Amino acid sequence: MTRRSWVETAALGCLAILLLAVGAALRPLVAADDRPAPPVLTDTEIGFAQDMLAHHNQALLMVQRLDSGINPTVRTLAQQISDTQRTEIGMLLGWLRMAEALAINPQPMAWMYADRSETTDHHHTGPATSTAATTSAAMPGMATQAELDALAAARGADAESLFLQLMRRHHYGGIQMAQAAERQLSSGIVKQAARDMLDTQSREIGVLGLLLSRS
């Protein structure tokens, strides 16, 4: 074999190796991948976000119905709660949009009571064998319409006392929900958010209790 033939053969060999390498690199880009994409959020994460969104929205409603002439300390705390939960509402809505999920849960609280043993952990009435469907209406800590109307009509010290009682109960309910989500989820941003909500609302409950004892 002449030197020229040897060089041409070597060049062709290098070219073949290069083409094989390029083909291997491009294969993931052109080959069809029929594997389903992993979900953005799990069913538990979606249910928690939907129900906590509804829970937070009622907290904002309670702040809106609070008499503007109350003690400035209570008013400041109410505004702080409103600001915190409004920020978290934006976060929850963002997650639900990414997951292409509804903002309203068609089966409220089903995620929380998926394990029937949960019903005994959160002091809800009814037999331990209650299904998710029968317990879904009992979102912990929520005020009734009559209580919201009473808050809107109350003035001065009466408004302060009623608000503090309702918001403290509301926060206890939010903590139950956050604890359930934190316990059920193994990791992820929703689990961390549930922990943050748990910490924030626990601190605020301490302040609510202190103000209530002085009212």
Short mmCIF file of N, CA and C in Angstrom, two decimals, residues 7 16 25 61 115 123 148-149 160 186 196 199-200 204:
data_model
loop_
_atom_site.label_atom_id
_atom_site.label_comp_id
_atom_site.label_asym_id
_atom_site.label_seq_id
_atom_site.Cartn_x
_atom_site.Cartn_y
_atom_site.Cartn_z
N VAL A 7 -2.82 7.01 3.89
CA VAL A 7 -3.37 8.25 4.45
C VAL A 7 -4.86 8.36 4.17
N ALA A 16 -15.37 7.89 9.56
CA ALA A 16 -16.42 6.95 9.95
C ALA A 16 -16.65 6.99 11.46
N ALA A 25 -24.63 11.03 19.44
CA ALA A 25 -24.96 12.24 20.19
C ALA A 25 -26.32 12.79 19.80
N LEU A 61 -60.61 36.83 54.07
CA LEU A 61 -61.97 37.33 54.24
C LEU A 61 -62.22 37.79 55.67
N ASP A 115 -55.60 8.02 54.05
CA ASP A 115 -55.34 6.99 55.05
C ASP A 115 -56.41 7.16 56.13
N HIS A 123 -59.03 14.66 65.42
CA HIS A 123 -60.15 14.94 66.32
C HIS A 123 -61.42 15.29 65.58
N LEU A 148 -68.80 34.43 60.26
CA LEU A 148 -68.26 35.50 59.42
C LEU A 148 -69.18 36.72 59.44
N ASP A 149 -70.49 36.48 59.43
CA ASP A 149 -71.45 37.59 59.49
C ASP A 149 -71.37 38.31 60.84
N GLU A 160 -62.55 42.57 68.17
CA GLU A 160 -61.20 42.06 68.46
C GLU A 160 -61.26 40.65 69.01
N SER A 186 -42.71 12.80 50.95
CA SER A 186 -41.35 12.37 51.29
C SER A 186 -40.32 13.47 51.11
N ASP A 196 -42.92 25.34 56.45
CA ASP A 196 -42.85 26.78 56.69
C ASP A 196 -44.17 27.32 57.21
N ASP A 199 -44.56 26.38 60.85
CA ASP A 199 -43.77 27.24 61.74
C ASP A 199 -44.40 28.62 61.88
N THR A 200 -44.77 29.22 60.77
CA THR A 200 -45.33 30.58 60.79
C THR A 200 -46.63 30.64 61.59
N GLU A 204 -47.73 32.58 65.11
CA GLU A 204 -48.85 33.52 65.14
C GLU A 204 -49.92 33.09 66.14
#
